[in-house]
CSV table of N, CA and C and ligand atoms in Angstrom, one decimal:
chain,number,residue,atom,x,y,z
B,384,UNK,N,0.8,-1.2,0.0
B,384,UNK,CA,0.0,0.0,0.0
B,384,UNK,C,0.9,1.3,0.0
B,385,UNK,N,0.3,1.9,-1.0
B,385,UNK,CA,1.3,3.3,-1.3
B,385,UNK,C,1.2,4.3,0.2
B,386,UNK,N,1.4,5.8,-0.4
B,386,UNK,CA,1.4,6.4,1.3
B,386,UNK,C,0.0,7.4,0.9
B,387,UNK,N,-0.3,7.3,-0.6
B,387,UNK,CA,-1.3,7.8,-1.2
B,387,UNK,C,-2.8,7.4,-0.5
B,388,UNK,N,-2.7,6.0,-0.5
B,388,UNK,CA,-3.8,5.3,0.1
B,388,UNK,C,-3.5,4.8,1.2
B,389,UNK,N,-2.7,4.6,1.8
B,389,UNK,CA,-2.6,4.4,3.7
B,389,UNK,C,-2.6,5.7,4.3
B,390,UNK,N,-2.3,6.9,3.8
B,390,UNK,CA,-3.1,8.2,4.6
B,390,UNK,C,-4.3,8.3,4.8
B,391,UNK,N,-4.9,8.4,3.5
B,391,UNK,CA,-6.5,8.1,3.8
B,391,UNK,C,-6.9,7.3,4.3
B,392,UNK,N,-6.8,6.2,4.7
B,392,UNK,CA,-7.2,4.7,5.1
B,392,UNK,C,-7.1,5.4,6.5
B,393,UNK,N,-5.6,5.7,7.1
B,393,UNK,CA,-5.2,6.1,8.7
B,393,UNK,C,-6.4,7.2,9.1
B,394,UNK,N,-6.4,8.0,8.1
B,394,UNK,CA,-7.4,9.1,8.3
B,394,UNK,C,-9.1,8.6,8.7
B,395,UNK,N,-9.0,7.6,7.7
B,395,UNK,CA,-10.8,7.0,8.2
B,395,UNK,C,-10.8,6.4,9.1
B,396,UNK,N,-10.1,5.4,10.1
B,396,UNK,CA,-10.0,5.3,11.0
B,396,UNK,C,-9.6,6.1,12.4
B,397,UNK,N,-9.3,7.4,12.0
B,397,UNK,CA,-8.8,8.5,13.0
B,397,UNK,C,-10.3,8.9,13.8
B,398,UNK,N,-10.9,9.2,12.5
B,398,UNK,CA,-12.1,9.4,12.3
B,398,UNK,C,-13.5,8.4,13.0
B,399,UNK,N,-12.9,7.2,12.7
B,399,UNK,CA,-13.6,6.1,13.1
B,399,UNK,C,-13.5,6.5,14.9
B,400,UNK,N,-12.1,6.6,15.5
B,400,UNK,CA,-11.6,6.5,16.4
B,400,UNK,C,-12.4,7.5,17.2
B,401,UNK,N,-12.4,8.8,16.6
B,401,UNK,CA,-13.1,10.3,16.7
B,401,UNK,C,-14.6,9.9,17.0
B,402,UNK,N,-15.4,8.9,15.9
B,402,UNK,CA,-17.3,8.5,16.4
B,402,UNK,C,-17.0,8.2,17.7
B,403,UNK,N,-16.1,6.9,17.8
B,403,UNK,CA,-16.4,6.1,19.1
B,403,UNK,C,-15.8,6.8,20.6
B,404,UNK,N,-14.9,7.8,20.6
B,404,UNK,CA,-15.0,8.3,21.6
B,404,UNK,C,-16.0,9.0,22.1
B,405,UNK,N,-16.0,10.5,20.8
B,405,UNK,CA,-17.0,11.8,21.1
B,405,UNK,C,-19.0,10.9,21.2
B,406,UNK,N,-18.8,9.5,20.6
B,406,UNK,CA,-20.3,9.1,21.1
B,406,UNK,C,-20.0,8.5,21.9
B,407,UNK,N,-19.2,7.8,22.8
B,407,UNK,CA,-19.8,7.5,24.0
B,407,UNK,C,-19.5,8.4,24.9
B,408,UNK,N,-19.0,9.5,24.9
B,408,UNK,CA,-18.9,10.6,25.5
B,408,UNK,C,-20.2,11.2,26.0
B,409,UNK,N,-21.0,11.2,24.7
B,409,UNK,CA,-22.4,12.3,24.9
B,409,UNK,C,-23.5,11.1,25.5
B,410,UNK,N,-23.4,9.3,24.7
B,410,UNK,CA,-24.1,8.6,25.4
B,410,UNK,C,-24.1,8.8,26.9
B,411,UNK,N,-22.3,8.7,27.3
B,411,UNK,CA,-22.5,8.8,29.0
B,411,UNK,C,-23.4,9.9,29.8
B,412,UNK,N,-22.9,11.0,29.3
B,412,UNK,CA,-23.8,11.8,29.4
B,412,UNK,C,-25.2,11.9,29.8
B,413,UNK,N,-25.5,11.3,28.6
B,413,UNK,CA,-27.0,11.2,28.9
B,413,UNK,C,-27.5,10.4,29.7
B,414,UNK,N,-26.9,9.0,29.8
B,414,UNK,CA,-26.9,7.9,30.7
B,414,UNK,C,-27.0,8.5,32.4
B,415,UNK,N,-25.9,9.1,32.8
B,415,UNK,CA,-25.5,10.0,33.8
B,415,UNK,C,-26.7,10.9,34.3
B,416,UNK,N,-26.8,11.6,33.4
B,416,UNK,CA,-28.3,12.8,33.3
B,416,UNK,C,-29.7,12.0,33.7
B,417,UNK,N,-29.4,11.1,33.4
B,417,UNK,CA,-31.0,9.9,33.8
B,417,UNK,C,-30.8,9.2,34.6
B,418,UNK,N,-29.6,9.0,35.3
B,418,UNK,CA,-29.7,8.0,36.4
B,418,UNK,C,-29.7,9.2,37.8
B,419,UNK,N,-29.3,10.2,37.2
B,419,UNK,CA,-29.7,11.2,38.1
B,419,UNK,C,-31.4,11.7,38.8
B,420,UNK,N,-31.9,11.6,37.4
B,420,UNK,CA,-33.4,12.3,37.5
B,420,UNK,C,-34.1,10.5,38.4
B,421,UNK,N,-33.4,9.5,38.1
B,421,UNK,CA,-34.2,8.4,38.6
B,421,UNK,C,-33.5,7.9,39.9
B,422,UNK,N,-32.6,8.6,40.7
B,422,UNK,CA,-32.0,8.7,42.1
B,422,UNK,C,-33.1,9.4,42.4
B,423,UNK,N,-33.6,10.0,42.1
B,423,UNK,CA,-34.9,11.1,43.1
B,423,UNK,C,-35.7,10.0,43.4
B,424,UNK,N,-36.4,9.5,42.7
B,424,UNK,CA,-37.7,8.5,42.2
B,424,UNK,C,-37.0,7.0,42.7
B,425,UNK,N,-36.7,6.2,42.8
B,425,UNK,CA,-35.9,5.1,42.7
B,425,UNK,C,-34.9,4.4,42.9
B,426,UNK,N,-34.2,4.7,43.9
B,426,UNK,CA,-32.6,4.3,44.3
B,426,UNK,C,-32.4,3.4,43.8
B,427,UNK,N,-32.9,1.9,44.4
B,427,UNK,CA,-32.6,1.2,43.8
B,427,UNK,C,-31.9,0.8,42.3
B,428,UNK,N,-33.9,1.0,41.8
B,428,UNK,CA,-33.1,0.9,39.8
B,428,UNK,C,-32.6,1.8,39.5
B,429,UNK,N,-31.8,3.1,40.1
B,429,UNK,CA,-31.3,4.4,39.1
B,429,UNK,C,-30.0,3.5,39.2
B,430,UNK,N,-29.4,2.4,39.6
B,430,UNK,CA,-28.1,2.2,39.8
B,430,UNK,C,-27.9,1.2,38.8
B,431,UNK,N,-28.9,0.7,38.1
B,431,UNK,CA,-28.3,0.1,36.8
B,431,UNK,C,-27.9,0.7,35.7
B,432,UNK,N,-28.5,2.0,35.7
B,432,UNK,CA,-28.4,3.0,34.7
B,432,UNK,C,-26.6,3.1,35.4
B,433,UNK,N,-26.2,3.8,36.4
B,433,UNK,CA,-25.0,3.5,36.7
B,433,UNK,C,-23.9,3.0,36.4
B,434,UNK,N,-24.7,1.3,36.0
B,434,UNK,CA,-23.7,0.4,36.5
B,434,UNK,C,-23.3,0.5,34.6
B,435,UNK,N,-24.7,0.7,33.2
B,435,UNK,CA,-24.5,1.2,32.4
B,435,UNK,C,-23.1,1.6,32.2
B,436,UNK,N,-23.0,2.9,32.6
B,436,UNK,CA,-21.8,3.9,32.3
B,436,UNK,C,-20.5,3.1,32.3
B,437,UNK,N,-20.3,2.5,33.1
B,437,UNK,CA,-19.0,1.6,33.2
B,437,UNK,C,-18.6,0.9,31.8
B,438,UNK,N,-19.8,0.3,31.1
B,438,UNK,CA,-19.3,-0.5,30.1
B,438,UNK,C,-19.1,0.4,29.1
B,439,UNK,N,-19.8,2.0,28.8
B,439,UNK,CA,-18.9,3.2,27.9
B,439,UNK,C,-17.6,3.5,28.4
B,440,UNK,N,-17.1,3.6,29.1
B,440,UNK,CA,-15.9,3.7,29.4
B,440,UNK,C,-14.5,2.8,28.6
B,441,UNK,N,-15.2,1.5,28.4
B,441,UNK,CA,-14.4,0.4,27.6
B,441,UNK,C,-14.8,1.0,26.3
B,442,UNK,N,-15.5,0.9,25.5
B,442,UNK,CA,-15.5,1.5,24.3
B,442,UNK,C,-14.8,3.1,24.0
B,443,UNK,N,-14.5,4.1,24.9
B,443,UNK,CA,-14.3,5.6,24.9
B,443,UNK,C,-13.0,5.0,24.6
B,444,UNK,N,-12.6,4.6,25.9
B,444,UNK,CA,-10.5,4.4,25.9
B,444,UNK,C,-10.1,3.5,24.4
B,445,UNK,N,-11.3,2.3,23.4
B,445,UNK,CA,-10.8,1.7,22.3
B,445,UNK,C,-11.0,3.0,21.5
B,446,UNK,N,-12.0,3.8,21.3
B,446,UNK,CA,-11.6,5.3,20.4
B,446,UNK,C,-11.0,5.4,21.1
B,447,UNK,N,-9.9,6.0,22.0
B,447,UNK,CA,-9.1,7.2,22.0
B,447,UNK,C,-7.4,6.7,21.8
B,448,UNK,N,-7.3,5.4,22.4
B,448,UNK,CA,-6.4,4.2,21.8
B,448,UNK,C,-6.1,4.7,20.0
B,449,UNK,N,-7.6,4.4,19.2
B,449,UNK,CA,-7.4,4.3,18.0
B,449,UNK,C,-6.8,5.6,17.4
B,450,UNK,N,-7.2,6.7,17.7
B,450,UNK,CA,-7.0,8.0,17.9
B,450,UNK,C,-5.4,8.4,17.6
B,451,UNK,N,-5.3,7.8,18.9
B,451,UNK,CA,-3.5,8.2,18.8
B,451,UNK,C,-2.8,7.2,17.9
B,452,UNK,N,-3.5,5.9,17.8
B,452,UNK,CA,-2.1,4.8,17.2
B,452,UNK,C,-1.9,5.2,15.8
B,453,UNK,N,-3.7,6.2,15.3
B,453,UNK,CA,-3.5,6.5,13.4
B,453,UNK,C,-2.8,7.5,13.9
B,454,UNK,N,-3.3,8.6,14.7
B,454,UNK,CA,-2.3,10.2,14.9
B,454,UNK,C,-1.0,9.9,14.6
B,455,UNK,N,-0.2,8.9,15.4
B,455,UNK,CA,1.2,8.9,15.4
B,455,UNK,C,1.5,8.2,13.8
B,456,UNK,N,0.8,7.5,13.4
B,456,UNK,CA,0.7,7.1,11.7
B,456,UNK,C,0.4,7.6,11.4
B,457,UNK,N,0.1,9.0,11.1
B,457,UNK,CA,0.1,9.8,10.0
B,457,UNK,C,1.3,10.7,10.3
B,458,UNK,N,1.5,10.8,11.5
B,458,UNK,CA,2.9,11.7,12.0
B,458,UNK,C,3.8,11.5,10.8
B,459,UNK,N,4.0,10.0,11.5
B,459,UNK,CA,5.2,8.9,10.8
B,459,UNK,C,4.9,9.0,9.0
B,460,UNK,N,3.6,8.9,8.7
B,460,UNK,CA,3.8,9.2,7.3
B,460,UNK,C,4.5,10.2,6.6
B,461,UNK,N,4.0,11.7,7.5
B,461,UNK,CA,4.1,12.4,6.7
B,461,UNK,C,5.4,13.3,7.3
B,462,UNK,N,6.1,12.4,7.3
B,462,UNK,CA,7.5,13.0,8.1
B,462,UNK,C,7.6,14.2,9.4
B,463,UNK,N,6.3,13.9,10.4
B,463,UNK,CA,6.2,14.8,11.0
B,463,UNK,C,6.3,16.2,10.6
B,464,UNK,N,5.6,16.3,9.6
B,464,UNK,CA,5.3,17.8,9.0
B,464,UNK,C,4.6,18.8,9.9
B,465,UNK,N,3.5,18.4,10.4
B,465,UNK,CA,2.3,19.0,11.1
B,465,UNK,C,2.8,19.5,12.4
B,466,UNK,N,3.9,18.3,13.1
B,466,UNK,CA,4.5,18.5,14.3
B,466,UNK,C,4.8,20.5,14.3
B,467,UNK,N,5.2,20.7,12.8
B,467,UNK,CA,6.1,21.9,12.6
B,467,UNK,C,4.8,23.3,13.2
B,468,UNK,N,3.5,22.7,13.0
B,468,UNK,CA,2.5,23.5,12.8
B,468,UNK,C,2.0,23.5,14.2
B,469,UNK,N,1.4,25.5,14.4
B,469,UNK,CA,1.0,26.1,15.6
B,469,UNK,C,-0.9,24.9,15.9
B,470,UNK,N,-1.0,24.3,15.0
B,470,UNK,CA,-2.5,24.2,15.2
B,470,UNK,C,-2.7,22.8,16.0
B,471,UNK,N,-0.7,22.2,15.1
B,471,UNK,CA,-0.6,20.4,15.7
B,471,UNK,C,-0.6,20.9,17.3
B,472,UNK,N,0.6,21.6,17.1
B,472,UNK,CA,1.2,22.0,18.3
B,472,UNK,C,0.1,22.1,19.5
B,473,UNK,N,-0.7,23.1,19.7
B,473,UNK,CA,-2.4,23.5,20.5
B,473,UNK,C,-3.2,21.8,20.4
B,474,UNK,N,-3.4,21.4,19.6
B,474,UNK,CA,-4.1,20.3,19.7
B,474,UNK,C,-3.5,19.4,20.9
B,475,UNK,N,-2.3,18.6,20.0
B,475,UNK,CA,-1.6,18.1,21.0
B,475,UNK,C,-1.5,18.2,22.4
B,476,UNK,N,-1.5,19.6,23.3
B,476,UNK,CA,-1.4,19.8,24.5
B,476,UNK,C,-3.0,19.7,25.0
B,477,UNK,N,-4.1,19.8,23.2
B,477,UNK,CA,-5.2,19.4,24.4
B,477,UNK,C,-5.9,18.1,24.2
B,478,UNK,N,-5.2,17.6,23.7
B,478,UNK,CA,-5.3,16.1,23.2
B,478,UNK,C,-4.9,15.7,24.6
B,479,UNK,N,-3.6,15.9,25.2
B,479,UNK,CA,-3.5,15.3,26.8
B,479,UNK,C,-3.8,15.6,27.6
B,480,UNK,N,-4.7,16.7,27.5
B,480,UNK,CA,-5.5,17.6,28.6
B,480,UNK,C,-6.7,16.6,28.8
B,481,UNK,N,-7.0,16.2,27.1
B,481,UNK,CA,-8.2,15.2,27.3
B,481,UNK,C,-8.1,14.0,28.3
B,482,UNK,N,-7.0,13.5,27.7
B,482,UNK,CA,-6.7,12.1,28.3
B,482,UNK,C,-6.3,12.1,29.8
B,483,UNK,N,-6.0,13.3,30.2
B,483,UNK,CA,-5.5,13.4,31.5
B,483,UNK,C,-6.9,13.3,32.2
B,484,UNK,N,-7.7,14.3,31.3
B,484,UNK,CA,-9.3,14.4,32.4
B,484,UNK,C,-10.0,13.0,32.3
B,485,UNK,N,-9.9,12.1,31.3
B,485,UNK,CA,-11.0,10.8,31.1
B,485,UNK,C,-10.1,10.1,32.5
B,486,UNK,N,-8.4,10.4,32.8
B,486,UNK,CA,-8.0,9.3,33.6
B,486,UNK,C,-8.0,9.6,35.2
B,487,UNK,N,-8.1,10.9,34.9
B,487,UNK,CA,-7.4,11.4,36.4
B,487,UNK,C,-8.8,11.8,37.2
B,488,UNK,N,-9.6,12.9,36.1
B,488,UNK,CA,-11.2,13.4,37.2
B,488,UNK,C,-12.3,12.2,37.0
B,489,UNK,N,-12.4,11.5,35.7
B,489,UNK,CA,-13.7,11.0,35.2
B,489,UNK,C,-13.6,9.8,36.0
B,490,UNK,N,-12.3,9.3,35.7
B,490,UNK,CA,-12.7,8.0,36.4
B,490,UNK,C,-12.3,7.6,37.7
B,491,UNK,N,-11.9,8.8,38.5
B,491,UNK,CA,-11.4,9.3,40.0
B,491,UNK,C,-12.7,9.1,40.8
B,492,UNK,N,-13.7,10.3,39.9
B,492,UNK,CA,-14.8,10.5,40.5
B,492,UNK,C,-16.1,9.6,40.5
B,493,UNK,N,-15.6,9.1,39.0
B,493,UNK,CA,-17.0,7.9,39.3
B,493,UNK,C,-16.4,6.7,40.4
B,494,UNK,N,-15.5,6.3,40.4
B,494,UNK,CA,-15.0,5.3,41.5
B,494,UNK,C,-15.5,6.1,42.8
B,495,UNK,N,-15.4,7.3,43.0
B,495,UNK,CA,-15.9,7.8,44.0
B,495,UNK,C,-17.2,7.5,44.5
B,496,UNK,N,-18.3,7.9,43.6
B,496,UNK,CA,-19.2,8.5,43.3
B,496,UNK,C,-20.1,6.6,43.9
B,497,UNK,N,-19.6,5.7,43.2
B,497,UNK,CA,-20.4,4.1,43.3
B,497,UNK,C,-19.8,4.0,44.8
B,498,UNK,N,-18.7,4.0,45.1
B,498,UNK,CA,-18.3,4.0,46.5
B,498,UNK,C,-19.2,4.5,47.5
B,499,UNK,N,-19.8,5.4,47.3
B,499,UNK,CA,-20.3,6.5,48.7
B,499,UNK,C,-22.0,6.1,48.1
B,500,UNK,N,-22.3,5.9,47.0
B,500,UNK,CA,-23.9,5.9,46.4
B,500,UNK,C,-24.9,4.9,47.0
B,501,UNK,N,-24.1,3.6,47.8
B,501,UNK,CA,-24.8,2.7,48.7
B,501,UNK,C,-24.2,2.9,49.8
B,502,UNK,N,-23.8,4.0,50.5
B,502,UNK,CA,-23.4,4.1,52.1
B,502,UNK,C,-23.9,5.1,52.5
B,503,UNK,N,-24.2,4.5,53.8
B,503,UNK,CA,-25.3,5.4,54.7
B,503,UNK,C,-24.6,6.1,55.7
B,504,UNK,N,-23.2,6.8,55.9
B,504,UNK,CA,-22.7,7.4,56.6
B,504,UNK,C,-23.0,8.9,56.3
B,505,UNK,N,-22.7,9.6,57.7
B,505,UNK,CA,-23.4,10.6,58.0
B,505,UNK,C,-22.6,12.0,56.6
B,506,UNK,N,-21.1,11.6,56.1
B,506,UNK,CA,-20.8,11.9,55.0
B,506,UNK,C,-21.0,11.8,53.7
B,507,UNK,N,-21.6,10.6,53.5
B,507,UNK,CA,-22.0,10.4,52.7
B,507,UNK,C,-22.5,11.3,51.1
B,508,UNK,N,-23.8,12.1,51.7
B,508,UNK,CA,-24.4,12.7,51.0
B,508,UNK,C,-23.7,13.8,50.3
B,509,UNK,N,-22.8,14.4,51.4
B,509,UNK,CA,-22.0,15.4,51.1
B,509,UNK,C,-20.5,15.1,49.6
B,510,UNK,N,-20.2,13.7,49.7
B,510,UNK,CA,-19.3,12.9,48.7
B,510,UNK,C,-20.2,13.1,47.7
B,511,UNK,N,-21.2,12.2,47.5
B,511,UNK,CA,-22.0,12.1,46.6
B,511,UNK,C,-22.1,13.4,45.5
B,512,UNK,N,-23.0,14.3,46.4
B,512,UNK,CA,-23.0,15.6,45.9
B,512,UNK,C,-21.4,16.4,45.1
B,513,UNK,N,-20.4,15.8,45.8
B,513,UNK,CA,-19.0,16.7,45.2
B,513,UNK,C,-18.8,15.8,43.9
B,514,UNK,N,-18.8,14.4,43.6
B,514,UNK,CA,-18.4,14.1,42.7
B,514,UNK,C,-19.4,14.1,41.4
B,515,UNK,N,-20.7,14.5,41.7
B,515,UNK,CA,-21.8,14.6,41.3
B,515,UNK,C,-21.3,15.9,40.2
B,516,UNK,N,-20.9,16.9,40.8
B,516,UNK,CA,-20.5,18.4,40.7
B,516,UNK,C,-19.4,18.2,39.8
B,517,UNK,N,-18.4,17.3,40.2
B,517,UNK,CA,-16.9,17.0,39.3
B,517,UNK,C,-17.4,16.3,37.9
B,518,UNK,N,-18.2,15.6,38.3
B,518,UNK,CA,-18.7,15.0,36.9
B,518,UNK,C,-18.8,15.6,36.0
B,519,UNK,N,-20.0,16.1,36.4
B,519,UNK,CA,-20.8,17.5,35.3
B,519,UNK,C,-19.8,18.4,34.9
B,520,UNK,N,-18.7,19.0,35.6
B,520,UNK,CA,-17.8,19.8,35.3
B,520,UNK,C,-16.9,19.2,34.0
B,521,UNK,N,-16.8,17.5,34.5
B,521,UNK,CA,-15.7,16.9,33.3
B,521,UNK,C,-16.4,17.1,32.2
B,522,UNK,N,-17.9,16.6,32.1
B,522,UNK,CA,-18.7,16.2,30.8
B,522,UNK,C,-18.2,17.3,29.7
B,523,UNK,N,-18.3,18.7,30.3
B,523,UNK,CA,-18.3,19.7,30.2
B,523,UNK,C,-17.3,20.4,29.5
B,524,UNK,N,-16.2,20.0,30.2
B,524,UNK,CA,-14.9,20.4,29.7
B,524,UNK,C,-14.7,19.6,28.5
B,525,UNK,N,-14.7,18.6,28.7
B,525,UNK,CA,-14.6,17.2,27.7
B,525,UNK,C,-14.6,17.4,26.3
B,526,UNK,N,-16.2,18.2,26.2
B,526,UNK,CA,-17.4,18.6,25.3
B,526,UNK,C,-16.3,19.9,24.1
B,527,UNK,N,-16.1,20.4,26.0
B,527,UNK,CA,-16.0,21.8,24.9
B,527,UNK,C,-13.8,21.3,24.3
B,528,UNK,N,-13.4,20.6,24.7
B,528,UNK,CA,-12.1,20.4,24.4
B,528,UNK,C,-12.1,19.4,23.2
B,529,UNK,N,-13.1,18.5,22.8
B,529,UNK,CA,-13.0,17.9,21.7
B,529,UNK,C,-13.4,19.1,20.9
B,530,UNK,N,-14.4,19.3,21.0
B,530,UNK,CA,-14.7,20.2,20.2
B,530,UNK,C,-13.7,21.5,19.8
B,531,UNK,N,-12.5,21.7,20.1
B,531,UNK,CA,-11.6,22.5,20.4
B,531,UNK,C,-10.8,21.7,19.0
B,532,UNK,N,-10.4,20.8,19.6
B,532,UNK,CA,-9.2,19.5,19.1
B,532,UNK,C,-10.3,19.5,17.5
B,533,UNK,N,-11.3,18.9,17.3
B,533,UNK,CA,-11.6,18.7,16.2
B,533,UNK,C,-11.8,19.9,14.9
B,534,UNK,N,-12.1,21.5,15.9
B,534,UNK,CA,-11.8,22.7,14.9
B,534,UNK,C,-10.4,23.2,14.8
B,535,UNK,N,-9.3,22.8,15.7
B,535,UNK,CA,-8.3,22.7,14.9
B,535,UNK,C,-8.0,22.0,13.3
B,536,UNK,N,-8.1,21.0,13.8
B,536,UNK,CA,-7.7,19.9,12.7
B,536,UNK,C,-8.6,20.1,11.4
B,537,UNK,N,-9.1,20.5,11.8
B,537,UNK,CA,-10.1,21.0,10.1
B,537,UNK,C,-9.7,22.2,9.8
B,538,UNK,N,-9.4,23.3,10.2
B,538,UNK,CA,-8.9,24.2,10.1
B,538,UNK,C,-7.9,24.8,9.9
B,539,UNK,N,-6.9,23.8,10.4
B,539,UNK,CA,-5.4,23.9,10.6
B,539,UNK,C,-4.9,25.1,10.3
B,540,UNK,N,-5.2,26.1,11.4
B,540,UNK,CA,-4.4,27.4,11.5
B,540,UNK,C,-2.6,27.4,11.7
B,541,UNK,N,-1.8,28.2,10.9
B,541,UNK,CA,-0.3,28.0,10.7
B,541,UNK,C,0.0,29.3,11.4
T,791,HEM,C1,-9.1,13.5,20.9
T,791,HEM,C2,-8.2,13.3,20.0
T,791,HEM,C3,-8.2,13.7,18.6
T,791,HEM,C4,-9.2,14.2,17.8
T,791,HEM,C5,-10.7,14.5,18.3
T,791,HEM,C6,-8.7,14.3,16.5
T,791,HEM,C7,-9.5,14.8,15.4
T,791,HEM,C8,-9.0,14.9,14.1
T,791,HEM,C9,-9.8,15.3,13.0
T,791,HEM,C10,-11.3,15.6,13.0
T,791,HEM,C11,-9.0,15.3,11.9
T,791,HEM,C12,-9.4,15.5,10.4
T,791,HEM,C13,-9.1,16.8,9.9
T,791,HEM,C14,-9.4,16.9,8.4
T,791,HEM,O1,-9.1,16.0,7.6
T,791,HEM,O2,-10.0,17.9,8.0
T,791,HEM,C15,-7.7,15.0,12.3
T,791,HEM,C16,-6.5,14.9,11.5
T,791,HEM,C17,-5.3,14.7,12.0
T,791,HEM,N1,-4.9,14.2,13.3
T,791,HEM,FE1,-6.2,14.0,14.8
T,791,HEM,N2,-7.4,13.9,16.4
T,791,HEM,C18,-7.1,13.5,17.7
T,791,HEM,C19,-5.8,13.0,18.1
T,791,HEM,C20,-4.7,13.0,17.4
T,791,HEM,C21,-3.4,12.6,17.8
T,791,HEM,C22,-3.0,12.1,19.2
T,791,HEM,C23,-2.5,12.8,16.7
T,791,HEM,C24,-1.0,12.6,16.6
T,791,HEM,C25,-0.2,12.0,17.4
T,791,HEM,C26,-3.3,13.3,15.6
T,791,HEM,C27,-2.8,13.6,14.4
T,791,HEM,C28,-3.5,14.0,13.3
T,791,HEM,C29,-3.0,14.4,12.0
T,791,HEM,C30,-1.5,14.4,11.6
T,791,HEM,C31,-4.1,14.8,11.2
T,791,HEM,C32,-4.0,15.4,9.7
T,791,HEM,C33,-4.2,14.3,8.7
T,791,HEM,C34,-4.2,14.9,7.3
T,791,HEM,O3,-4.9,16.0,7.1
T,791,HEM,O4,-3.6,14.4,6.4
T,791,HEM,N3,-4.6,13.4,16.0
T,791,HEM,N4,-7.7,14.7,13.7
């Protein structure tokens, strides 16, 4: 395979890599957003919706895996040209800003969040509520940093 057609090829799978993160991103989301409204109403079953979210998480990290392994193959293609460029350059730092938030807040907090969600100590509520708060904050940042990372790369400002 030439480098004519293994760019593009790297490219559709970048892209591939790009559906399966940014949708399970917004699925969780929503998932999250409804097990909330059915914690009011339902303790019990709001926690299957919960337990839900966990299995986006496996699919998010196989996009973002995919993400980088074409990123750095197209690097490698293209003699790290782009490296040279103000737009790679910006992406890049928030390309690890991303991955720092899916490892360090998202999944800090939800380990939190299932921990304290069946305990009946007098702190409890108060846990609950903070990681509740950090959540929403990630989804957030998340949202607006892909969306950051993907108007670069279409745009590729020099
Ligand atoms: C959250 C992570 C990422 C997102 C959302 C993302 C998104 C995108 C998008 C939408 C494009 C297509 C631009 C276009 O053709 O108009 C693109 C291209 C590109 N991406 Fe990424 N990307 C990510 C991570 C990475 C990483 C980690 C690398 C490198 C290590 C990388 C390297 C590249 C390169 C070199 C291109 C240009 C390909 C070309 O135009 O020939 N990306 N990216």
């Amino acid at each position: 395979m030439n480098t004519q057609t293994l760019l593009p090829a790297l490219l559709t799978l970048h892209l591939t890599g790009l559906i399966l993160m940014a949708g399970t991103t917004v699925i969780d989301y929503v998932t999250f957003s409804t097990f909330w409204k059915q914690f009011q109403v339902n303790q019990t079953k709001s926690l299957v919706l919960l337990e839900a979210t966990s299995k986006f998480a496996r699919i998010n990290g196989i996009g973002a895996a995919l993400l980088i392994l074409t990123g750095i193959g197209m690097m490698a293609l293209t003699h790290g040209i782009f490296g040279e460029q103000l737009w790679f350059r910006i992406k890049f730092a928030l390309v690890i800003i991303i991955i720092l938030n899916a490892l360090l807040v998202s999944r800090r907090q939800s380990l939190k969040l299932r921990k304290h969600i069946t305990d009946t100590g007098s702190t409890a509520l108060e846990e609950i509520n903070k990681a509740k708060a950090n959540l929403y904050r990630f989804y957030f940042s998340q949202f607006l940093l892909l969306f950051l990372v993907i108007f670069l790369s279409v745009f590729k400002f020099n």
